[in-house]
Amino acid sequence: DIVLTQSPGTLSLSPGERATLSCRASQTVTSNFLAWYQQRPGQPPRLLIHSASFRAAGIPDRFSGSGSGTDFTLTISRLEPEDFAVYYCQQYGSSTTFGPGTKVDI
Amino acid sequence: EVQLLESGGGLLQPGGSLRLSCVASGFTFNNYAMSWVRQAPGKGLEWVSHISSSGDITYYADSVKGRFSISRDNSKNTLFLQMNSLRAEDTALYYCAKKRDGLRPGEFDYWGQGTLVTVSS
């Protein structure tokens, strides 16, 4: 199975700042089949990005995804109060696995 | 509006069985593959099982293979997860999730609120 590692574990920032989250895969992710989710407390995950860089329907353009192969990045250009949450990456090039998450807090 | 409503969770002893259901609305259910994803209390996400739109192809995580069985009834817009030989480590919130497109397990664009399964003696 492909193991995903996310860093940092926790990112402490303020509203208006830029957030950069990393996801590294133990093997090349086929066809860059990499997704990002946001999960707020008490809520199910919400799909933000699929295929590494494509925003899901209704997702604000302050969220962007990049990367290929084994290294991927989620960038939030200017943090809004509702963006403080846990973010998971998921690969689906070989079966599917999730990363352990990055918590973005104030 | 897409809605996924899970039910069937509960408290049971190790070795027991449970059947989860997920009723879908707001989209053409028989056009989409579906999955179950679980989240242990305070932990991350773990994909459990996946089924094709027609129900003829299924996938399982190694941790549940041989114990869990996924199925669907497209006439009732309902997804199921039959869980047997339950263990303490199966304790989690179980989410029903809709695949965005395509057959294989992958990106999920809609999720239910989850149903809690607790396995404890």
Short mmCIF file of C-alpha atoms in Angstrom, two decimals:
data_model
loop_
_atom_site.label_atom_id
_atom_site.label_comp_id
_atom_site.label_asym_id
_atom_site.label_seq_id
_atom_site.Cartn_x
_atom_site.Cartn_y
_atom_site.Cartn_z
CA ASP A 1 0.00 0.00 0.00
CA ILE A 2 1.07 3.56 -0.62
CA VAL A 3 1.76 5.36 2.67
CA LEU A 4 1.09 9.09 2.81
CA THR A 5 2.95 11.38 5.19
CA GLN A 6 1.61 14.86 5.92
CA SER A 7 3.60 17.73 7.35
CA PRO A 8 3.53 19.59 9.54
CA GLY A 9 1.31 17.82 12.02
CA THR A 10 -0.01 21.16 13.24
CA LEU A 11 0.22 24.56 11.58
CA SER A 12 -0.42 27.58 13.78
CA LEU A 13 -1.36 30.66 11.77
CA SER A 14 -3.58 33.73 11.86
CA PRO A 15 -6.48 34.77 9.61
CA GLY A 16 -5.20 36.36 6.42
CA GLU A 17 -1.96 34.37 6.40
CA ARG A 18 -0.92 31.84 3.78
CA ALA A 19 -0.96 28.13 4.64
CA THR A 20 1.19 25.55 2.89
CA LEU A 21 0.49 21.89 3.64
CA SER A 22 2.60 19.00 2.38
CA CYS A 23 1.70 15.42 1.47
CA ARG A 24 4.41 12.94 0.53
CA ALA A 25 3.77 9.47 -0.86
CA SER A 26 5.94 6.38 -0.32
CA GLN A 27 5.64 5.58 -4.05
CA THR A 28 4.70 7.51 -7.16
CA VAL A 29 0.98 8.26 -7.22
CA THR A 30 -0.37 6.99 -10.53
CA SER A 31 -1.73 9.74 -12.77
CA ASN A 32 -1.40 12.18 -9.86
CA PHE A 33 -4.60 10.77 -8.38
CA LEU A 34 -4.31 12.80 -5.20
CA ALA A 35 -7.16 14.52 -3.37
CA TRP A 36 -7.38 16.94 -0.45
CA TYR A 37 -10.18 17.16 2.11
CA GLN A 38 -11.09 19.60 4.86
CA GLN A 39 -12.72 18.35 8.05
CA ARG A 40 -14.15 20.73 10.61
CA PRO A 41 -14.99 19.46 14.13
CA GLY A 42 -18.12 17.33 14.17
CA GLN A 43 -18.43 17.41 10.39
CA PRO A 44 -17.72 14.89 7.62
CA PRO A 45 -14.80 15.54 5.28
CA ARG A 46 -15.31 17.95 2.39
CA LEU A 47 -13.57 17.40 -0.94
CA LEU A 48 -11.41 20.39 -1.87
CA ILE A 49 -9.07 19.19 -4.61
CA HIS A 50 -8.93 16.12 -6.87
CA SER A 51 -6.34 14.93 -9.38
CA ALA A 52 -3.75 16.98 -7.46
CA SER A 53 -4.77 20.38 -8.77
CA PHE A 54 -8.45 20.51 -9.74
CA ARG A 55 -10.77 22.32 -7.37
CA ALA A 56 -13.99 20.50 -6.56
CA ALA A 57 -17.31 22.14 -7.28
CA GLY A 58 -18.02 25.17 -5.10
CA ILE A 59 -14.56 25.39 -3.56
CA PRO A 60 -13.20 28.96 -3.24
CA ASP A 61 -10.19 29.85 -5.36
CA ARG A 62 -8.06 30.59 -2.29
CA PHE A 63 -7.56 26.79 -2.17
CA SER A 64 -5.08 25.41 -4.68
CA GLY A 65 -3.30 22.12 -5.13
CA SER A 66 -0.03 21.34 -6.84
CA GLY A 67 2.60 18.65 -7.17
CA SER A 68 3.21 15.39 -8.94
CA GLY A 69 4.84 12.01 -8.46
CA THR A 70 5.37 11.69 -4.72
CA ASP A 71 5.22 15.30 -3.49
CA PHE A 72 2.03 17.31 -3.30
CA THR A 73 1.03 20.62 -1.74
CA LEU A 74 -2.22 22.25 -0.66
CA THR A 75 -2.03 26.04 -0.43
CA ILE A 76 -4.60 28.29 1.20
CA SER A 77 -3.71 31.77 -0.02
CA ARG A 78 -5.42 33.81 2.73
CA LEU A 79 -6.86 32.01 5.69
CA GLU A 80 -10.45 32.74 6.58
CA PRO A 81 -11.80 31.92 10.08
CA GLU A 82 -13.72 28.92 8.70
CA ASP A 83 -10.51 27.41 7.25
CA PHE A 84 -9.17 26.41 10.65
CA ALA A 85 -9.69 22.66 10.46
CA VAL A 86 -7.92 19.37 9.77
CA TYR A 87 -6.79 18.63 6.21
CA TYR A 88 -6.28 15.15 4.81
CA CYS A 89 -4.69 14.03 1.58
CA GLN A 90 -5.81 10.84 -0.16
CA GLN A 91 -4.20 8.91 -2.98
CA TYR A 92 -6.33 6.81 -5.29
CA GLY A 93 -3.84 5.69 -7.89
CA SER A 94 -3.35 2.32 -6.20
CA SER A 95 -6.38 1.30 -4.17
CA THR A 96 -6.82 4.25 -1.83
CA THR A 97 -5.21 5.51 1.37
CA PHE A 98 -5.43 8.65 3.45
CA GLY A 99 -2.71 10.64 5.12
CA PRO A 100 -2.76 11.24 8.91
CA GLY A 101 -3.87 14.85 8.57
CA THR A 102 -2.57 18.36 9.24
CA LYS A 103 -4.36 20.52 11.77
CA VAL A 104 -4.48 24.21 10.93
CA ASP A 105 -5.19 26.20 14.05
CA ILE A 106 -4.99 29.72 15.32
CA GLU B 1 -29.40 18.51 -2.97
CA VAL B 2 -27.33 15.38 -2.47
CA GLN B 3 -28.02 13.66 0.84
CA LEU B 4 -26.56 10.49 2.33
CA LEU B 5 -28.17 9.22 5.51
CA GLU B 6 -26.47 6.41 7.40
CA SER B 7 -28.11 4.25 10.05
CA GLY B 8 -27.62 0.96 11.86
CA GLY B 9 -24.77 1.79 14.21
CA GLY B 10 -24.75 0.76 17.84
CA LEU B 11 -22.95 -0.82 20.77
CA LEU B 12 -22.11 -4.49 20.57
CA GLN B 13 -19.72 -7.07 21.91
CA PRO B 14 -16.64 -8.43 20.15
CA GLY B 15 -17.55 -11.16 17.70
CA GLY B 16 -20.94 -9.65 16.97
CA SER B 17 -22.53 -8.59 13.69
CA LEU B 18 -24.13 -5.41 12.44
CA ARG B 19 -25.59 -4.14 9.17
CA LEU B 20 -25.19 -0.50 8.25
CA SER B 21 -27.40 1.24 5.70
CA CYS B 22 -27.03 4.45 3.75
CA VAL B 23 -30.00 5.96 1.93
CA ALA B 24 -29.07 8.30 -0.91
CA SER B 25 -31.09 11.09 -2.49
CA GLY B 26 -30.56 14.06 -4.77
CA PHE B 27 -28.61 12.22 -7.47
CA THR B 28 -28.98 9.21 -9.76
CA PHE B 29 -27.74 6.58 -7.32
CA ASN B 30 -27.26 3.79 -9.85
CA ASN B 31 -24.79 5.92 -11.84
CA TYR B 32 -22.19 6.20 -9.09
CA ALA B 33 -19.78 3.98 -7.22
CA MET B 34 -19.94 4.26 -3.44
CA SER B 35 -17.69 3.62 -0.47
CA TRP B 36 -17.65 3.24 3.28
CA VAL B 37 -14.96 5.18 5.12
CA ARG B 38 -14.47 5.04 8.88
CA GLN B 39 -12.91 7.27 11.49
CA ALA B 40 -11.97 5.98 14.93
CA PRO B 41 -12.59 8.48 17.76
CA GLY B 42 -10.02 11.26 17.55
CA LYS B 43 -8.21 9.57 14.66
CA GLY B 44 -7.85 9.91 10.91
CA LEU B 45 -9.78 8.50 7.98
CA GLU B 46 -9.61 4.86 6.87
CA TRP B 47 -11.21 3.61 3.67
CA VAL B 48 -13.14 0.38 4.32
CA SER B 49 -14.93 -0.84 1.21
CA HIS B 50 -16.13 0.21 -2.24
CA ILE B 51 -18.72 -0.96 -4.73
CA SER B 52 -19.28 -0.22 -8.40
CA SER B 53 -22.41 1.54 -9.61
CA SER B 54 -24.04 -1.73 -10.69
CA GLY B 55 -22.88 -3.63 -7.60
CA ASP B 56 -20.94 -6.30 -9.46
CA ILE B 57 -17.44 -5.17 -8.43
CA THR B 58 -16.35 -4.75 -4.83
CA TYR B 59 -13.15 -3.79 -3.05
CA TYR B 60 -12.10 -4.17 0.58
CA ALA B 61 -9.35 -2.92 2.85
CA ASP B 62 -7.14 -5.71 4.13
CA SER B 63 -8.25 -4.91 7.69
CA VAL B 64 -11.85 -5.97 6.95
CA LYS B 65 -11.48 -8.48 4.11
CA GLY B 66 -13.36 -11.69 4.87
CA ARG B 67 -15.36 -10.06 7.69
CA PHE B 68 -17.24 -7.21 5.99
CA SER B 69 -19.44 -7.31 2.90
CA ILE B 70 -20.63 -4.33 0.88
CA SER B 71 -23.75 -4.37 -1.26
CA ARG B 72 -26.34 -2.03 -2.72
CA ASP B 73 -29.98 -2.01 -3.75
CA ASN B 74 -30.30 0.44 -6.62
CA SER B 75 -34.08 0.10 -6.64
CA LYS B 76 -34.10 1.57 -3.11
CA ASN B 77 -31.13 3.95 -3.47
CA THR B 78 -29.50 2.20 -0.54
CA LEU B 79 -25.95 1.12 0.25
CA PHE B 80 -25.19 -1.54 2.86
CA LEU B 81 -22.26 -2.77 4.90
CA GLN B 82 -22.59 -6.14 6.61
CA MET B 83 -20.07 -6.34 9.41
CA ASN B 84 -19.29 -9.71 11.01
CA SER B 85 -16.75 -10.90 13.58
CA LEU B 86 -16.45 -7.39 14.93
CA ARG B 87 -13.39 -6.37 16.92
CA ALA B 88 -12.64 -3.52 19.29
CA GLU B 89 -10.51 -1.91 16.58
CA ASP B 90 -13.60 -1.63 14.35
CA THR B 91 -14.96 1.01 16.72
CA ALA B 92 -15.45 4.12 14.61
CA LEU B 93 -17.80 6.53 12.96
CA TYR B 94 -18.73 4.95 9.63
CA TYR B 95 -19.32 7.31 6.72
CA CYS B 96 -21.06 6.55 3.47
CA ALA B 97 -19.34 8.43 0.61
CA LYS B 98 -20.16 9.00 -3.06
CA LYS B 99 -17.42 8.62 -5.66
CA ARG B 100 -17.09 11.75 -7.81
CA ASP B 101 -16.83 9.70 -10.99
CA GLY B 102 -15.34 6.47 -12.30
CA LEU B 103 -15.32 2.93 -11.06
CA ARG B 104 -12.44 2.47 -8.64
CA PRO B 105 -12.10 3.74 -5.07
CA GLY B 106 -11.11 7.38 -5.17
CA GLU B 107 -12.12 10.92 -4.53
CA PHE B 108 -15.44 11.29 -2.69
CA ASP B 109 -17.47 14.42 -3.36
CA TYR B 110 -20.32 13.81 -0.91
CA TRP B 111 -20.32 12.27 2.54
CA GLY B 112 -23.01 11.42 5.05
CA GLN B 113 -22.89 12.47 8.70
CA GLY B 114 -21.86 8.98 9.77
CA THR B 115 -23.17 6.27 12.09
CA LEU B 116 -21.24 5.26 15.19
CA VAL B 117 -20.22 1.65 15.78
CA THR B 118 -18.81 0.78 19.19
CA VAL B 119 -17.40 -2.68 19.86
CA SER B 120 -16.77 -3.32 23.52
CA SER B 121 -17.26 -6.01 26.12
#
